[in-house]
């Protein structure tokens, strides 16, 4: 048997971290088993589905490295097949037309609520006679299609994560609507129904999804049986929670995959982190690994039942490890778009060596790629805005004289080198009887507008290459002192 799994996002929004994590587990299992990873776009919600969301989903999977083997398949292009399948259930007496109005359903729910009962449909139209149906049609009522669910039926499956799962038909809310209302025939088929039709048609062997789908699984097993299809194995993965143990929401700062990209996370770090949201590798201390490495070790025995807490600090740490160990040329490629979005101007081709030097200078200080914007700001502007600490340093007694001495020394340095820069600082320290650390703080404040940053001498040399050091030192003296 060839393992076949699927990820089936709905294009009613951008690709979210929860859907992406589910896709990661599907991809890992398929690759571990030498199987197929299939992409299906569940776009039957025609009112809310948007092509830009589909593009975002496809781009997100591509960025994360979750290459699919078949698809994407679009449910909106398969409507005739779904309606034909609904017709078969009607012919077999496994489904029926229900003419209950929304007002009648609301009255039913209110009565159940008053009695302290869970809301459920009472199957009142399951056995309508042809005459009753004709009367409802004459009233102008439209009908939904409901699939019959027997209350006494027991549904059991062995979940690959949770073990034996048991549901009773009476817990599923009555006969299930599988197609929307229509006055002319069969309306829009609904999620639980089309999922099963697609899974049978695509020969899906394993359904891997979040635990919030468990109730759907019980209903869908009944539909697999009704069609005589092979029931796939199921694995319900833990939900992603916030640090307080509640289901993750946008209030926790959780965003779409494209927003994680804009926030400066690398694809490698994000997908690495997602593998750890509910799964642990055999080597419990091992936290940094590629998708391919994880696929070799992936199994559901190591998927947790408990919810996985999303930890921003852990993701930041992982991202920093990937950034710090990334080749400078690749890191430069990733940072350039952030510089461009910030409005920095440069000729990438002509200035590429200088850009890579700058990236090499700041790389070990980066946590997220976007951090490169603030760290690089002094290298792309002729003037810098001083922080409060830098301004305070430049107002200290002796700073103006020290900076003037540096300016004077630079007059004799047509080409500043590392050794020459070190000699200038030593000369100023000796002549003005100052501490070296103090002179270097003043110089950094004048050059970069801050008292913190990457290596000062290397920063100075880079600035010297674009002739910004002397004007900036003079500016700091003129404006702040």
Tab-separated table of C-alpha atoms in Angstrom:
chain	number	residue	atom	x	y	z
A	1	UNK	CA	0.000	0.000	0.000
A	2	UNK	CA	1.290	3.442	-0.958
A	3	UNK	CA	0.632	5.987	1.763
A	4	UNK	CA	-1.412	8.928	0.479
A	5	UNK	CA	-2.100	11.939	2.705
A	6	UNK	CA	-3.611	15.311	1.956
A	7	UNK	CA	-3.669	18.848	3.263
A	8	UNK	CA	-6.863	20.665	2.391
A	9	UNK	CA	-6.826	24.360	3.339
A	10	UNK	CA	-9.770	26.651	2.706
A	11	UNK	CA	-8.924	29.851	0.780
A	12	UNK	CA	-11.062	32.049	3.025
A	13	UNK	CA	-7.947	33.575	4.599
A	14	UNK	CA	-4.177	33.498	4.429
A	15	UNK	CA	-2.245	30.345	5.340
A	16	UNK	CA	-2.260	30.208	9.147
A	17	UNK	CA	0.308	28.686	11.494
A	18	UNK	CA	-2.185	25.982	12.582
A	19	UNK	CA	-2.882	24.798	9.046
A	20	UNK	CA	0.813	24.974	8.224
A	21	UNK	CA	1.731	22.816	11.227
A	22	UNK	CA	-0.851	20.221	10.115
A	23	UNK	CA	0.703	20.315	6.649
A	24	UNK	CA	4.152	19.741	8.174
A	25	UNK	CA	2.981	16.582	9.975
A	26	UNK	CA	1.329	15.289	6.793
A	27	UNK	CA	4.468	16.004	4.764
A	28	UNK	CA	6.762	14.358	7.331
A	29	UNK	CA	4.611	11.227	7.503
A	30	UNK	CA	4.359	10.958	3.698
A	31	UNK	CA	8.112	11.350	3.256
A	32	UNK	CA	8.883	8.919	6.099
A	33	UNK	CA	6.637	6.314	4.485
A	34	UNK	CA	7.763	6.990	0.917
A	35	UNK	CA	4.211	8.073	0.110
A	36	UNK	CA	2.408	10.940	-1.601
A	37	UNK	CA	1.547	14.377	-0.201
A	38	UNK	CA	-1.523	15.790	-1.952
A	39	UNK	CA	-2.739	19.401	-1.953
A	40	UNK	CA	-6.473	20.015	-2.159
A	41	UNK	CA	-8.065	23.464	-2.021
A	42	UNK	CA	-11.455	23.319	-0.262
A	43	UNK	CA	-13.061	26.301	-1.947
A	44	UNK	CA	-16.714	25.280	-1.892
A	45	UNK	CA	-17.472	28.341	0.277
A	46	UNK	CA	-17.889	30.450	-2.831
A	47	UNK	CA	-18.851	33.625	-0.945
A	48	UNK	CA	-15.700	33.755	1.208
A	49	UNK	CA	-13.102	32.053	-0.997
A	50	UNK	CA	-10.704	34.434	-2.750
A	51	UNK	CA	-8.027	33.769	-5.396
A	52	UNK	CA	-5.543	35.920	-3.466
A	53	UNK	CA	-5.899	33.569	-0.482
A	54	UNK	CA	-5.228	30.589	-2.733
A	55	UNK	CA	-2.091	32.317	-4.001
A	56	UNK	CA	-1.032	33.025	-0.421
A	57	UNK	CA	-1.516	29.374	0.554
A	58	UNK	CA	0.463	28.047	-2.412
A	59	UNK	CA	3.247	30.588	-1.847
A	60	UNK	CA	3.361	29.752	1.864
A	61	UNK	CA	3.763	26.017	1.297
A	62	UNK	CA	6.392	26.701	-1.327
A	63	UNK	CA	8.333	29.044	0.980
A	64	UNK	CA	8.272	26.482	3.790
A	65	UNK	CA	9.573	23.765	1.482
A	66	UNK	CA	6.423	21.624	1.693
A	67	UNK	CA	6.435	20.440	-1.903
A	68	UNK	CA	3.347	18.484	-2.892
A	69	UNK	CA	3.224	15.472	-5.208
A	70	UNK	CA	-0.277	15.915	-6.654
A	71	UNK	CA	-2.553	18.893	-7.037
A	72	UNK	CA	-3.588	21.431	-6.248
A	73	UNK	CA	-7.107	20.078	-6.752
A	74	UNK	CA	-9.976	22.551	-6.405
A	75	UNK	CA	-13.296	21.411	-4.965
A	76	UNK	CA	-15.109	24.168	-6.860
A	77	UNK	CA	-14.221	22.284	-10.054
A	78	UNK	CA	-15.702	19.013	-8.771
A	79	UNK	CA	-19.263	20.082	-7.933
A	80	UNK	CA	-20.909	17.797	-10.487
A	81	UNK	CA	-19.204	14.779	-8.913
A	82	UNK	CA	-20.412	15.791	-5.440
A	83	UNK	CA	-23.980	16.293	-6.568
A	84	UNK	CA	-23.934	12.933	-8.321
A	85	UNK	CA	-22.754	11.341	-5.060
A	86	UNK	CA	-25.586	13.047	-3.152
A	87	UNK	CA	-28.002	11.636	-5.691
A	88	UNK	CA	-26.727	8.096	-5.054
A	89	UNK	CA	-27.381	8.400	-1.316
A	90	UNK	CA	-30.897	9.671	-2.035
A	91	UNK	CA	-31.557	6.750	-4.377
A	92	UNK	CA	-30.339	4.266	-1.750
A	93	UNK	CA	-32.536	5.778	0.956
A	94	UNK	CA	-29.483	6.795	3.014
A	95	UNK	CA	-30.294	10.487	2.644
A	96	UNK	CA	-33.496	12.494	2.280
A	97	UNK	CA	-34.870	15.940	1.519
A	98	UNK	CA	-35.643	18.001	4.602
A	99	UNK	CA	-37.996	20.975	4.328
A	100	UNK	CA	-37.746	22.224	7.909
A	101	UNK	CA	-37.615	26.023	7.922
A	102	UNK	CA	-35.069	28.115	9.781
A	103	UNK	CA	-37.891	29.377	12.039
A	104	UNK	CA	-38.870	25.821	12.919
A	105	UNK	CA	-35.259	24.921	13.656
A	106	UNK	CA	-34.866	27.945	15.917
A	107	UNK	CA	-38.034	27.018	17.814
A	108	UNK	CA	-36.678	23.479	18.226
A	109	UNK	CA	-33.369	24.779	19.597
A	110	UNK	CA	-35.091	27.086	22.058
A	111	UNK	CA	-37.243	24.254	23.392
A	112	UNK	CA	-34.184	22.003	23.804
A	113	UNK	CA	-32.315	24.777	25.565
A	114	UNK	CA	-35.229	25.315	27.956
A	115	UNK	CA	-35.104	21.604	28.842
A	116	UNK	CA	-31.305	21.732	29.338
A	117	UNK	CA	-30.671	19.507	26.314
A	118	UNK	CA	-27.892	19.756	23.759
A	119	UNK	CA	-29.117	21.146	20.416
A	120	UNK	CA	-29.864	18.484	17.805
A	121	UNK	CA	-32.141	17.966	14.854
A	122	UNK	CA	-35.085	15.696	15.664
A	123	UNK	CA	-35.151	14.015	12.216
A	124	UNK	CA	-38.773	15.073	11.738
A	125	UNK	CA	-38.673	14.890	7.944
A	126	UNK	CA	-36.850	11.570	7.650
A	127	UNK	CA	-39.981	9.661	6.570
A	128	UNK	CA	-42.008	12.168	4.518
A	129	UNK	CA	-44.522	10.758	2.115
A	130	UNK	CA	-44.608	11.949	-1.517
A	131	UNK	CA	-47.769	13.872	-0.648
A	132	UNK	CA	-46.115	15.673	2.263
A	133	UNK	CA	-43.148	16.606	0.092
A	134	UNK	CA	-45.472	17.926	-2.580
A	135	UNK	CA	-47.293	20.028	0.009
A	136	UNK	CA	-44.045	21.556	1.272
A	137	UNK	CA	-42.999	22.351	-2.290
A	138	UNK	CA	-46.365	23.963	-2.918
A	139	UNK	CA	-45.713	26.219	0.078
A	140	UNK	CA	-42.536	27.363	-1.662
A	141	UNK	CA	-40.194	25.694	0.803
A	142	UNK	CA	-36.650	24.821	-0.265
A	143	UNK	CA	-34.955	21.710	1.026
A	144	UNK	CA	-31.596	20.648	2.365
A	145	UNK	CA	-30.291	17.099	1.959
A	146	UNK	CA	-29.733	15.222	5.216
A	147	UNK	CA	-27.771	12.004	5.738
A	148	UNK	CA	-29.331	9.511	8.130
A	149	UNK	CA	-27.497	8.883	11.406
A	150	UNK	CA	-28.898	6.202	13.691
A	151	UNK	CA	-28.773	7.181	17.369
A	152	UNK	CA	-27.911	3.660	18.536
A	153	UNK	CA	-24.982	3.320	16.141
A	154	UNK	CA	-21.521	3.090	17.745
A	155	UNK	CA	-18.577	4.476	15.766
A	156	UNK	CA	-15.139	3.185	16.762
A	157	UNK	CA	-11.706	3.813	15.276
A	158	UNK	CA	-8.095	3.459	16.364
A	159	UNK	CA	-6.564	6.904	16.325
A	160	UNK	CA	-2.818	6.881	15.621
A	161	UNK	CA	-2.295	9.564	18.278
A	162	UNK	CA	-5.105	8.952	20.777
A	163	UNK	CA	-5.755	5.256	20.637
A	164	UNK	CA	-9.277	3.819	20.592
A	165	UNK	CA	-11.960	6.467	20.002
A	166	UNK	CA	-15.652	5.711	20.485
A	167	UNK	CA	-18.672	7.844	19.565
A	168	UNK	CA	-22.382	7.138	19.564
A	169	UNK	CA	-24.683	8.276	16.810
A	170	UNK	CA	-26.824	10.023	19.407
A	171	UNK	CA	-23.892	12.372	20.120
A	172	UNK	CA	-23.721	13.704	16.564
A	173	UNK	CA	-26.659	16.108	16.572
A	174	UNK	CA	-29.193	14.199	14.526
A	175	UNK	CA	-29.293	13.584	10.790
A	176	UNK	CA	-26.490	15.566	9.117
A	177	UNK	CA	-26.997	18.191	6.415
A	178	UNK	CA	-24.780	17.257	3.459
A	179	UNK	CA	-26.076	19.767	0.884
A	180	UNK	CA	-27.482	23.282	1.205
A	181	UNK	CA	-31.041	24.312	0.504
A	182	UNK	CA	-32.184	24.422	-3.099
A	183	UNK	CA	-35.564	24.969	-4.710
A	184	UNK	CA	-34.645	23.130	-7.891
A	185	UNK	CA	-32.694	20.093	-6.765
A	186	UNK	CA	-29.434	19.466	-4.907
A	187	UNK	CA	-27.775	22.584	-3.506
A	188	UNK	CA	-24.157	23.274	-2.597
A	189	UNK	CA	-22.621	20.123	-0.991
A	190	UNK	CA	-21.075	20.767	2.442
A	191	UNK	CA	-17.703	20.122	4.059
A	192	UNK	CA	-18.195	16.781	5.824
A	193	UNK	CA	-19.674	15.292	2.675
A	194	UNK	CA	-17.274	16.539	-0.001
A	195	UNK	CA	-14.260	15.635	2.157
A	196	UNK	CA	-15.295	11.995	2.095
A	197	UNK	CA	-16.060	11.982	-1.635
A	198	UNK	CA	-12.653	13.496	-2.332
A	199	UNK	CA	-10.780	11.166	0.018
A	200	UNK	CA	-12.328	8.116	-1.626
A	201	UNK	CA	-11.679	9.461	-5.129
A	202	UNK	CA	-8.051	10.371	-4.283
A	203	UNK	CA	-7.469	7.091	-2.415
A	204	UNK	CA	-6.358	8.835	0.776
A	205	UNK	CA	-4.962	6.269	3.209
A	206	UNK	CA	-4.332	8.488	6.253
A	207	UNK	CA	-6.136	11.611	7.444
A	208	UNK	CA	-3.904	13.732	9.681
A	209	UNK	CA	-5.541	16.815	11.168
A	210	UNK	CA	-6.217	18.737	14.379
A	211	UNK	CA	-8.118	17.304	17.311
A	212	UNK	CA	-10.934	19.814	16.725
A	213	UNK	CA	-12.017	17.517	13.840
A	214	UNK	CA	-12.679	14.466	16.024
A	215	UNK	CA	-16.471	14.856	15.942
A	216	UNK	CA	-16.285	15.289	12.166
A	217	UNK	CA	-14.381	12.018	11.927
A	218	UNK	CA	-17.253	10.107	13.508
A	219	UNK	CA	-19.693	11.548	10.969
A	220	UNK	CA	-17.344	10.982	8.062
A	221	UNK	CA	-16.753	7.329	8.921
A	222	UNK	CA	-20.497	6.785	8.467
A	223	UNK	CA	-20.265	8.396	5.020
A	224	UNK	CA	-17.260	6.261	4.015
A	225	UNK	CA	-19.339	3.215	4.919
A	226	UNK	CA	-22.366	4.506	3.007
A	227	UNK	CA	-20.272	4.788	-0.161
A	228	UNK	CA	-18.545	1.461	0.432
A	229	UNK	CA	-15.196	3.255	0.474
A	230	UNK	CA	-12.082	2.170	2.346
A	231	UNK	CA	-11.937	4.050	5.642
A	232	UNK	CA	-8.557	5.744	6.060
A	233	UNK	CA	-6.579	5.701	9.265
A	234	UNK	CA	-6.915	8.832	11.385
A	235	UNK	CA	-4.427	10.815	13.447
A	236	UNK	CA	-5.708	13.797	15.415
A	237	UNK	CA	-2.860	16.064	16.397
A	238	UNK	CA	-2.874	18.415	19.418
A	239	UNK	CA	-4.014	21.989	19.058
A	240	UNK	CA	-1.545	24.853	19.284
A	241	UNK	CA	-2.058	26.746	22.561
A	242	UNK	CA	-0.777	30.019	23.961
A	243	UNK	CA	1.511	30.068	26.995
A	244	UNK	CA	-1.525	30.216	29.314
A	245	UNK	CA	-2.866	26.968	27.863
A	246	UNK	CA	-5.729	28.484	25.866
A	247	UNK	CA	-6.325	27.874	22.185
A	248	UNK	CA	-4.081	30.128	20.161
A	249	UNK	CA	-5.820	33.158	18.657
A	250	UNK	CA	-4.904	36.390	16.904
A	251	UNK	CA	-4.951	38.113	20.270
A	252	UNK	CA	-1.761	36.200	21.054
A	253	UNK	CA	-0.002	37.818	18.117
A	254	UNK	CA	-0.410	34.741	15.963
A	255	UNK	CA	-0.359	35.540	12.288
A	256	UNK	CA	-0.342	33.978	8.857
A	257	UNK	CA	2.743	32.324	7.456
A	258	UNK	CA	3.312	35.298	5.135
A	259	UNK	CA	3.317	37.577	8.170
A	260	UNK	CA	5.882	35.392	9.920
A	261	UNK	CA	7.972	35.881	6.785
A	262	UNK	CA	7.521	39.666	6.988
A	263	UNK	CA	8.461	39.559	10.678
A	264	UNK	CA	11.877	38.272	9.662
A	265	UNK	CA	11.710	34.560	10.422
A	266	UNK	CA	13.502	32.215	8.058
A	267	UNK	CA	11.575	29.372	6.463
A	268	UNK	CA	14.010	26.831	7.885
A	269	UNK	CA	13.571	28.065	11.460
A	270	UNK	CA	9.795	28.339	11.257
A	271	UNK	CA	9.263	24.882	9.790
A	272	UNK	CA	11.781	23.469	12.296
A	273	UNK	CA	9.784	25.039	15.119
A	274	UNK	CA	6.496	23.721	13.765
A	275	UNK	CA	7.832	20.151	13.847
A	276	UNK	CA	8.352	20.626	17.597
A	277	UNK	CA	4.784	21.823	18.191
A	278	UNK	CA	3.398	18.484	19.313
A	279	UNK	CA	6.189	16.126	18.215
A	280	UNK	CA	9.550	15.333	19.773
A	281	UNK	CA	12.490	13.650	18.019
A	282	UNK	CA	14.009	10.436	19.422
A	283	UNK	CA	16.964	12.456	20.685
A	284	UNK	CA	15.086	14.670	23.127
A	285	UNK	CA	17.921	17.196	23.324
A	286	UNK	CA	18.044	17.668	19.565
A	287	UNK	CA	16.130	20.775	18.541
A	288	UNK	CA	17.663	21.980	15.294
A	289	UNK	CA	17.070	19.848	12.212
A	290	UNK	CA	15.899	20.091	8.620
A	291	UNK	CA	12.600	18.798	7.262
A	292	UNK	CA	14.389	15.908	5.587
A	293	UNK	CA	16.087	14.925	8.848
A	294	UNK	CA	12.805	15.093	10.754
A	295	UNK	CA	11.076	12.993	8.085
A	296	UNK	CA	13.539	10.146	8.661
A	297	UNK	CA	12.591	10.028	12.354
A	298	UNK	CA	8.913	10.990	12.305
A	299	UNK	CA	6.314	8.702	13.872
A	300	UNK	CA	2.979	9.203	15.580
A	301	UNK	CA	4.242	7.408	18.672
A	302	UNK	CA	6.112	10.614	19.474
A	303	UNK	CA	3.195	12.977	18.798
A	304	UNK	CA	1.737	14.305	22.039
A	305	UNK	CA	-1.930	14.190	22.991
A	306	UNK	CA	-1.691	17.394	25.039
A	307	UNK	CA	-1.830	20.798	23.379
A	308	UNK	CA	1.423	22.319	22.102
A	309	UNK	CA	2.258	25.719	23.615
A	310	UNK	CA	3.507	28.336	21.188
A	311	UNK	CA	6.604	30.017	22.623
A	312	UNK	CA	7.780	33.148	20.798
A	313	UNK	CA	11.074	33.166	22.720
A	314	UNK	CA	11.835	29.623	21.555
A	315	UNK	CA	11.043	30.523	17.937
A	316	UNK	CA	13.289	33.598	18.182
A	317	UNK	CA	16.114	31.471	19.549
A	318	UNK	CA	15.759	28.903	16.777
A	319	UNK	CA	15.691	31.644	14.170
A	320	UNK	CA	18.847	33.216	15.556
A	321	UNK	CA	20.646	29.873	15.303
A	322	UNK	CA	19.777	29.557	11.622
A	323	UNK	CA	20.747	33.182	10.919
A	324	UNK	CA	24.068	32.941	12.772
A	325	UNK	CA	25.078	29.800	10.869
A	326	UNK	CA	23.841	30.812	7.431
A	327	UNK	CA	26.359	31.515	4.630
A	328	UNK	CA	26.795	35.271	4.243
A	329	UNK	CA	25.799	35.293	0.582
A	330	UNK	CA	22.493	33.540	1.315
A	331	UNK	CA	21.846	35.735	4.352
A	332	UNK	CA	22.500	38.828	2.239
A	333	UNK	CA	19.921	37.632	-0.299
A	334	UNK	CA	17.354	37.313	2.506
A	335	UNK	CA	18.138	40.694	4.076
A	336	UNK	CA	18.180	42.783	0.882
A	337	UNK	CA	14.340	42.797	0.549
A	338	UNK	CA	14.048	44.133	4.113
A	339	UNK	CA	16.506	46.933	3.303
A	340	UNK	CA	14.583	47.734	0.139
A	341	UNK	CA	11.250	47.819	2.002
A	342	UNK	CA	12.857	50.246	4.477
A	343	UNK	CA	13.712	52.586	1.601
A	344	UNK	CA	17.479	52.053	1.658
A	345	UNK	CA	19.015	52.811	-1.739
A	346	UNK	CA	21.952	50.923	-3.200
A	347	UNK	CA	23.054	49.265	-6.419
A	348	UNK	CA	22.980	45.608	-5.510
A	349	UNK	CA	25.268	44.456	-8.311
A	350	UNK	CA	27.943	47.119	-7.919
A	351	UNK	CA	27.817	47.231	-4.131
A	352	UNK	CA	27.377	43.510	-3.468
A	353	UNK	CA	30.810	43.005	-1.812
A	354	UNK	CA	30.170	45.943	0.521
A	355	UNK	CA	26.655	44.664	1.325
A	356	UNK	CA	28.055	41.244	2.220
A	357	UNK	CA	30.656	42.884	4.452
A	358	UNK	CA	27.860	44.722	6.231
A	359	UNK	CA	25.851	41.522	6.656
A	360	UNK	CA	28.924	39.760	7.986
A	361	UNK	CA	29.366	42.583	10.496
A	362	UNK	CA	25.832	42.415	11.906
A	363	UNK	CA	24.914	38.757	11.350
A	364	UNK	CA	25.850	37.476	14.811
A	365	UNK	CA	23.713	40.191	16.430
A	366	UNK	CA	20.545	39.317	14.491
A	367	UNK	CA	17.586	37.441	15.926
A	368	UNK	CA	15.155	38.108	13.083
A	369	UNK	CA	16.044	39.248	9.569
A	370	UNK	CA	14.100	42.461	10.061
A	371	UNK	CA	16.546	43.426	12.838
A	372	UNK	CA	19.039	44.164	10.068
A	373	UNK	CA	17.113	47.337	9.191
A	374	UNK	CA	17.751	49.129	12.469
A	375	UNK	CA	21.299	47.783	12.744
A	376	UNK	CA	22.122	48.892	9.204
A	377	UNK	CA	20.438	52.299	9.298
A	378	UNK	CA	23.658	54.243	9.990
A	379	UNK	CA	25.308	52.722	6.908
A	380	UNK	CA	22.630	53.935	4.493
A	381	UNK	CA	22.070	57.514	5.661
A	382	UNK	CA	24.241	60.603	5.742
A	383	UNK	CA	22.806	61.654	9.088
A	384	UNK	CA	21.741	59.522	12.023
A	385	UNK	CA	19.267	60.172	14.783
A	386	UNK	CA	20.951	59.947	18.154
A	387	UNK	CA	19.525	57.800	20.899
A	388	UNK	CA	19.174	59.358	24.338
A	389	UNK	CA	22.245	57.425	25.523
A	390	UNK	CA	24.307	58.554	22.531
A	391	UNK	CA	23.287	62.155	23.009
A	392	UNK	CA	24.233	61.945	26.682
A	393	UNK	CA	27.664	60.557	25.803
A	394	UNK	CA	28.353	63.284	23.269
A	395	UNK	CA	27.545	65.983	25.807
A	396	UNK	CA	30.134	64.758	28.269
A	397	UNK	CA	33.205	66.886	28.963
A	398	UNK	CA	36.066	65.988	26.672
A	399	UNK	CA	34.033	64.343	23.935
A	400	UNK	CA	34.295	67.285	21.527
A	401	UNK	CA	38.056	67.473	21.929
A	402	UNK	CA	38.414	63.712	21.411
A	403	UNK	CA	36.305	63.738	18.249
A	404	UNK	CA	38.210	66.761	16.920
A	405	UNK	CA	41.466	64.935	17.518
A	406	UNK	CA	40.128	61.938	15.568
A	407	UNK	CA	39.085	64.253	12.717
A	408	UNK	CA	42.532	65.812	12.637
A	409	UNK	CA	44.204	62.404	12.563
A	410	UNK	CA	41.968	61.313	9.681
A	411	UNK	CA	43.361	64.145	7.535
A	412	UNK	CA	46.565	62.138	7.272
A	413	UNK	CA	44.749	58.869	6.412
A	414	UNK	CA	43.695	58.828	2.749
A	415	UNK	CA	42.844	55.114	3.136
A	416	UNK	CA	41.737	54.036	6.597
A	417	UNK	CA	42.847	50.547	7.621
A	418	UNK	CA	42.117	48.518	10.729
A	419	UNK	CA	45.623	49.136	12.047
A	420	UNK	CA	45.386	52.867	11.315
A	421	UNK	CA	42.000	53.095	13.065
A	422	UNK	CA	43.402	51.365	16.131
A	423	UNK	CA	46.439	53.694	16.102
A	424	UNK	CA	44.230	56.815	15.919
A	425	UNK	CA	42.248	55.710	18.973
A	426	UNK	CA	45.436	54.879	20.909
A	427	UNK	CA	46.908	58.271	19.970
A	428	UNK	CA	43.822	60.178	21.192
A	429	UNK	CA	43.668	58.134	24.394
A	430	UNK	CA	47.323	58.860	25.126
A	431	UNK	CA	47.368	62.539	24.191
A	432	UNK	CA	44.170	63.461	26.024
A	433	UNK	CA	44.710	61.106	28.951
A	434	UNK	CA	41.340	59.376	28.519
A	435	UNK	CA	40.126	55.818	28.970
A	436	UNK	CA	39.986	53.835	25.740
A	437	UNK	CA	36.439	52.615	26.436
A	438	UNK	CA	35.209	56.186	26.826
A	439	UNK	CA	36.755	57.334	23.544
A	440	UNK	CA	35.273	54.340	21.731
A	441	UNK	CA	31.801	55.076	23.160
A	442	UNK	CA	32.016	58.657	21.918
A	443	UNK	CA	33.226	57.541	18.512
A	444	UNK	CA	30.453	54.931	18.220
A	445	UNK	CA	27.817	57.464	19.283
A	446	UNK	CA	29.023	59.940	16.677
A	447	UNK	CA	29.309	57.385	13.875
A	448	UNK	CA	26.150	55.314	14.451
A	449	UNK	CA	23.915	57.377	16.740
A	450	UNK	CA	23.939	54.654	19.385
A	451	UNK	CA	26.201	53.323	22.116
A	452	UNK	CA	25.461	49.696	21.237
A	453	UNK	CA	26.159	47.830	18.016
A	454	UNK	CA	28.523	45.549	16.113
A	455	UNK	CA	32.313	45.789	16.180
A	456	UNK	CA	33.248	49.481	16.205
A	457	UNK	CA	36.438	49.293	14.132
A	458	UNK	CA	34.769	47.222	11.391
A	459	UNK	CA	31.793	49.594	11.411
A	460	UNK	CA	34.160	52.549	11.014
A	461	UNK	CA	35.950	50.910	8.116
A	462	UNK	CA	32.686	50.189	6.320
A	463	UNK	CA	31.498	53.747	6.794
A	464	UNK	CA	34.836	55.026	5.558
A	465	UNK	CA	34.314	53.145	2.279
A	466	UNK	CA	31.319	55.360	1.522
A	467	UNK	CA	32.920	58.547	2.888
A	468	UNK	CA	30.462	59.045	5.705
A	469	UNK	CA	32.807	59.044	8.692
A	470	UNK	CA	34.228	62.584	8.612
A	471	UNK	CA	30.966	64.445	7.927
A	472	UNK	CA	29.225	62.403	10.588
A	473	UNK	CA	31.864	63.094	13.221
A	474	UNK	CA	31.722	66.803	12.409
A	475	UNK	CA	27.931	66.757	12.522
A	476	UNK	CA	27.933	65.156	15.943
A	477	UNK	CA	30.271	67.874	17.224
A	478	UNK	CA	28.339	70.731	15.666
A	479	UNK	CA	24.846	69.662	16.650
A	480	UNK	CA	25.157	68.004	19.991
A	481	UNK	CA	28.013	69.816	21.714
